[in-house]
Amino acid sequence: MSLFNPETVACPSCGAAVEFNAVFSLNADRRPDLRAAVLDGSFQRQPCPACNTEFRLDPEMTYLDVRRGQWIAVFPVANLDQWEELEARTLATFARAYGPKAPAAAREIGYGLKARLCFGWAALREKLVAFEHGFDDVILELTKAALVRGLDNSPVAIGTELRLAGVDGDQIAVAWLTSADEEVKEILRAPRSLYDEIAADRTGGWTALHATLSSGPFVDLNRLLALTVG
Ligand SMILES: [Zn+2]
């Protein structure tokens, strides 16, 4: 079931009170339309009735897609600096819902689910796009790391993020965007073969970073960034 709660938030432009039907549980199996709205960026976005400025409610919810094996705890980007604490909370929530502490029927479903934690709509969307293209999200993050390694100015910084936008033929398109409003600053491209090479790597060159990125449900390059800053 998808669950919503009425919530009043201040319009970021004029301050007027805006009513939102805030989602706190999204079931993509039963509501494919909501999954589609996450993908096209329209979900939980609406105009302010006073000034007509469109804005988006920050996500704080769980996302479930049993068919695709995805269970994702989503928090606002503003909570990124608490990822370690939220990672522990995410693991506890998953354990109660689908893990060792869940009833047998739910545990059965849980075997097929990958638990993830992400911050913001762009990060959630990326997990869905990655699945569509058959990407393992850990390898995808390593590919992004390889992509930015060759750049003079690293686009990985507080306030911006790199998110898989899609795949064009043999090119992976990665959007460098502003976290606050998801505005795309630039589209970076990498050959899909870079992903395939990293996935097939047996030299051990990626082993340490792979282990770091996959050591918890927060599979994201920001894990390293937050570590550096924190
Ligand atoms: Zn307004």
Coordinates of C-alpha atoms and ligand atoms in Angstrom, one line a residue:
M1 CA 0.0 0.0 0.0
S2 CA 1.1 3.6 -0.7
L3 CA 0.5 5.8 2.3
F4 CA 0.2 9.6 2.4
N5 CA -0.2 12.2 5.1
P6 CA -1.5 15.8 4.7
E7 CA 1.3 18.2 5.4
T8 CA 1.5 22.0 5.2
V9 CA 4.8 23.6 4.1
A10 CA 5.9 27.1 3.4
C11 CA 6.3 28.1 -0.3
P12 CA 10.1 28.7 -0.7
S13 CA 9.3 31.7 -2.9
C14 CA 6.6 33.6 -1.1
G15 CA 6.1 31.8 2.2
A16 CA 2.5 31.0 1.7
A17 CA 1.2 27.8 3.4
V18 CA 0.9 25.1 0.8
E19 CA -1.0 21.8 1.4
F20 CA 0.8 18.7 0.2
N21 CA -0.3 15.1 0.3
A22 CA 3.1 13.9 1.5
V23 CA 4.0 10.3 0.8
F24 CA 5.6 8.2 3.5
S25 CA 5.3 4.8 1.9
L26 CA 5.4 4.1 -1.9
N27 CA 4.5 0.7 -3.2
A28 CA 5.6 0.6 -6.9
D29 CA 4.1 -2.8 -7.5
R30 CA 0.6 -1.5 -6.8
R31 CA 1.2 2.1 -8.0
P32 CA 3.3 2.0 -11.1
D33 CA 2.1 5.5 -11.9
L34 CA 3.9 6.8 -8.8
R35 CA 7.1 5.1 -9.9
A36 CA 6.7 6.7 -13.3
A37 CA 6.2 10.1 -11.6
V38 CA 9.5 9.6 -9.6
L39 CA 11.2 8.9 -12.9
D40 CA 9.8 11.9 -14.8
G41 CA 10.4 14.2 -11.8
S42 CA 6.7 15.2 -11.3
F43 CA 6.1 13.3 -8.1
Q44 CA 5.4 15.4 -5.0
R45 CA 5.8 18.6 -7.1
Q46 CA 3.1 21.2 -7.3
P47 CA 2.5 24.9 -7.8
C48 CA 2.1 27.4 -4.9
P49 CA -1.6 28.6 -5.1
A50 CA -0.5 32.1 -4.1
C51 CA 2.5 32.8 -6.4
N52 CA 2.3 29.8 -8.8
T53 CA 6.0 28.9 -8.2
E54 CA 6.4 25.1 -8.6
F55 CA 8.3 23.3 -5.9
R56 CA 8.9 19.8 -4.7
L57 CA 8.4 18.4 -1.2
D58 CA 11.5 16.9 0.3
P59 CA 11.2 13.1 0.4
E60 CA 11.0 11.1 3.6
M61 CA 9.6 7.7 2.9
T62 CA 10.2 4.1 2.1
Y63 CA 10.0 2.9 -1.4
L64 CA 9.1 -0.7 -2.2
D65 CA 9.2 -2.6 -5.5
V66 CA 9.0 -6.3 -4.9
R67 CA 9.0 -7.2 -8.6
R68 CA 12.3 -5.4 -9.1
G69 CA 13.8 -6.3 -5.7
Q70 CA 14.1 -2.7 -4.5
W71 CA 13.5 -1.4 -1.0
I72 CA 14.8 2.1 -0.4
A73 CA 14.6 4.4 2.6
V74 CA 14.6 8.0 1.3
F75 CA 15.5 11.1 3.3
P76 CA 15.8 14.8 2.5
V77 CA 19.2 15.9 1.1
A78 CA 19.5 18.1 4.1
N79 CA 20.0 15.0 6.3
L80 CA 23.0 13.8 4.3
D81 CA 25.4 14.6 7.1
Q82 CA 23.5 12.1 9.3
W83 CA 24.0 9.2 6.9
E84 CA 25.7 7.0 9.4
E85 CA 22.9 7.3 12.0
L86 CA 20.3 6.9 9.3
E87 CA 22.0 3.9 7.8
A88 CA 21.7 2.2 11.2
R89 CA 18.1 3.2 11.4
T90 CA 17.4 2.0 7.9
L91 CA 18.9 -1.4 8.6
A92 CA 16.8 -1.7 11.8
T93 CA 13.6 -0.7 9.8
F94 CA 14.4 -3.2 7.1
A95 CA 15.0 -6.0 9.7
R96 CA 11.6 -5.3 11.3
A97 CA 9.8 -5.1 8.0
Y98 CA 11.4 -7.8 5.8
G99 CA 14.5 -9.1 7.7
P100 CA 15.2 -11.4 10.7
K101 CA 12.6 -9.6 12.9
A102 CA 9.8 -9.8 10.4
P103 CA 7.0 -12.5 10.2
A104 CA 7.9 -15.5 8.0
A105 CA 5.8 -14.3 5.0
A106 CA 7.5 -10.9 5.0
R107 CA 11.0 -12.5 5.4
E108 CA 10.2 -14.6 2.3
I109 CA 9.7 -11.4 0.4
G110 CA 12.7 -9.8 2.0
Y111 CA 15.1 -12.4 0.5
G112 CA 14.5 -10.9 -2.9
L113 CA 14.9 -7.3 -1.7
K114 CA 18.1 -5.1 -1.7
A115 CA 17.9 -2.5 1.1
R116 CA 19.2 0.9 0.2
L117 CA 19.3 4.3 1.7
C118 CA 19.4 7.5 -0.4
F119 CA 19.0 11.3 0.0
G120 CA 16.8 13.3 -2.2
W121 CA 14.7 12.7 -5.3
A122 CA 17.6 12.7 -7.7
A123 CA 19.3 9.9 -5.8
L124 CA 16.1 7.8 -5.6
R125 CA 15.4 8.3 -9.4
E126 CA 19.0 7.2 -10.1
K127 CA 18.3 3.9 -8.3
L128 CA 15.3 3.3 -10.5
V129 CA 17.1 4.3 -13.7
A130 CA 20.1 2.1 -12.8
F131 CA 17.8 -0.9 -12.5
E132 CA 16.1 -0.2 -15.8
H133 CA 19.6 -0.4 -17.5
G134 CA 20.7 -3.4 -15.6
F135 CA 23.4 -1.6 -13.7
D136 CA 24.6 -2.8 -10.3
D137 CA 24.6 0.4 -8.2
V138 CA 28.0 -0.3 -6.6
I139 CA 29.6 -0.7 -10.0
L140 CA 27.8 2.4 -11.2
E141 CA 29.3 4.5 -8.3
L142 CA 32.7 3.2 -9.1
T143 CA 32.2 4.2 -12.8
K144 CA 31.3 7.7 -11.6
A145 CA 34.4 7.7 -9.5
A146 CA 36.5 6.7 -12.6
L147 CA 34.7 9.4 -14.6
V148 CA 35.5 12.3 -12.3
R149 CA 39.0 11.1 -11.6
G150 CA 40.0 12.4 -15.0
L151 CA 38.5 15.9 -14.5
D152 CA 40.3 19.0 -13.4
N153 CA 37.5 20.3 -11.2
S154 CA 35.8 17.5 -9.3
P155 CA 32.1 17.8 -9.6
V156 CA 31.7 15.8 -6.4
A157 CA 31.1 18.4 -3.7
I158 CA 28.7 19.4 -1.0
G159 CA 25.6 20.8 -2.7
T160 CA 26.0 19.1 -6.0
E161 CA 25.7 15.5 -7.1
L162 CA 26.3 13.2 -10.0
R163 CA 23.3 11.1 -11.0
L164 CA 22.8 8.6 -13.8
A165 CA 20.5 10.4 -16.3
G166 CA 20.2 7.6 -18.8
V167 CA 22.0 5.6 -21.5
D168 CA 22.4 6.8 -25.1
G169 CA 23.6 3.9 -27.3
D170 CA 27.0 3.0 -25.9
Q171 CA 27.3 6.1 -23.7
I172 CA 26.3 6.5 -20.1
A173 CA 25.0 10.0 -19.4
V174 CA 25.6 11.3 -15.9
A175 CA 24.0 14.6 -14.8
W176 CA 26.0 16.9 -12.6
L177 CA 23.2 18.7 -10.7
T178 CA 22.5 21.0 -7.9
S179 CA 21.1 19.1 -5.0
A180 CA 18.7 21.7 -3.8
D181 CA 16.7 22.1 -7.0
E182 CA 17.9 19.2 -9.2
E183 CA 19.0 21.8 -11.8
V184 CA 21.4 20.1 -14.3
K185 CA 24.7 22.0 -14.6
E186 CA 26.3 19.7 -17.1
I187 CA 25.8 16.2 -18.6
L188 CA 29.0 14.1 -18.4
R189 CA 29.4 11.1 -20.6
A190 CA 31.3 7.9 -20.2
P191 CA 31.4 4.9 -22.5
R192 CA 29.4 2.0 -21.3
S193 CA 32.5 -0.1 -21.7
L194 CA 34.0 1.8 -18.7
Y195 CA 31.2 0.3 -16.6
D196 CA 31.8 -3.2 -18.1
E197 CA 35.5 -3.0 -17.5
I198 CA 35.1 -2.1 -13.9
A199 CA 32.4 -4.8 -13.4
A200 CA 34.8 -7.4 -14.9
D201 CA 37.9 -6.0 -13.2
R202 CA 40.1 -8.7 -11.6
T203 CA 43.2 -6.6 -11.1
G204 CA 42.0 -5.6 -7.6
G205 CA 42.3 -2.0 -8.4
W206 CA 38.7 -1.3 -7.4
T207 CA 38.4 -3.8 -4.5
A208 CA 38.9 -1.3 -1.6
L209 CA 36.5 1.3 -3.0
H210 CA 34.0 -1.4 -3.8
A211 CA 34.1 -2.7 -0.2
T212 CA 33.7 0.9 1.2
L213 CA 30.7 1.7 -1.1
S214 CA 29.0 -1.6 -0.4
S215 CA 29.5 -1.8 3.3
G216 CA 26.0 -0.5 4.1
P217 CA 22.7 0.4 2.4
F218 CA 24.0 3.9 1.5
V219 CA 25.6 3.0 -1.8
D220 CA 26.7 6.5 -3.0
L221 CA 29.9 8.4 -3.7
N222 CA 28.7 10.9 -1.1
R223 CA 29.6 8.3 1.4
L224 CA 33.3 9.2 0.8
L225 CA 32.6 12.9 0.7
A226 CA 30.7 12.9 3.9
L227 CA 33.5 10.9 5.5
T228 CA 36.0 13.5 4.4
V229 CA 33.9 16.4 5.6
G230 CA 32.8 14.7 8.9
Ligands
ZN1 ZN 4.3 31.0 -3.3

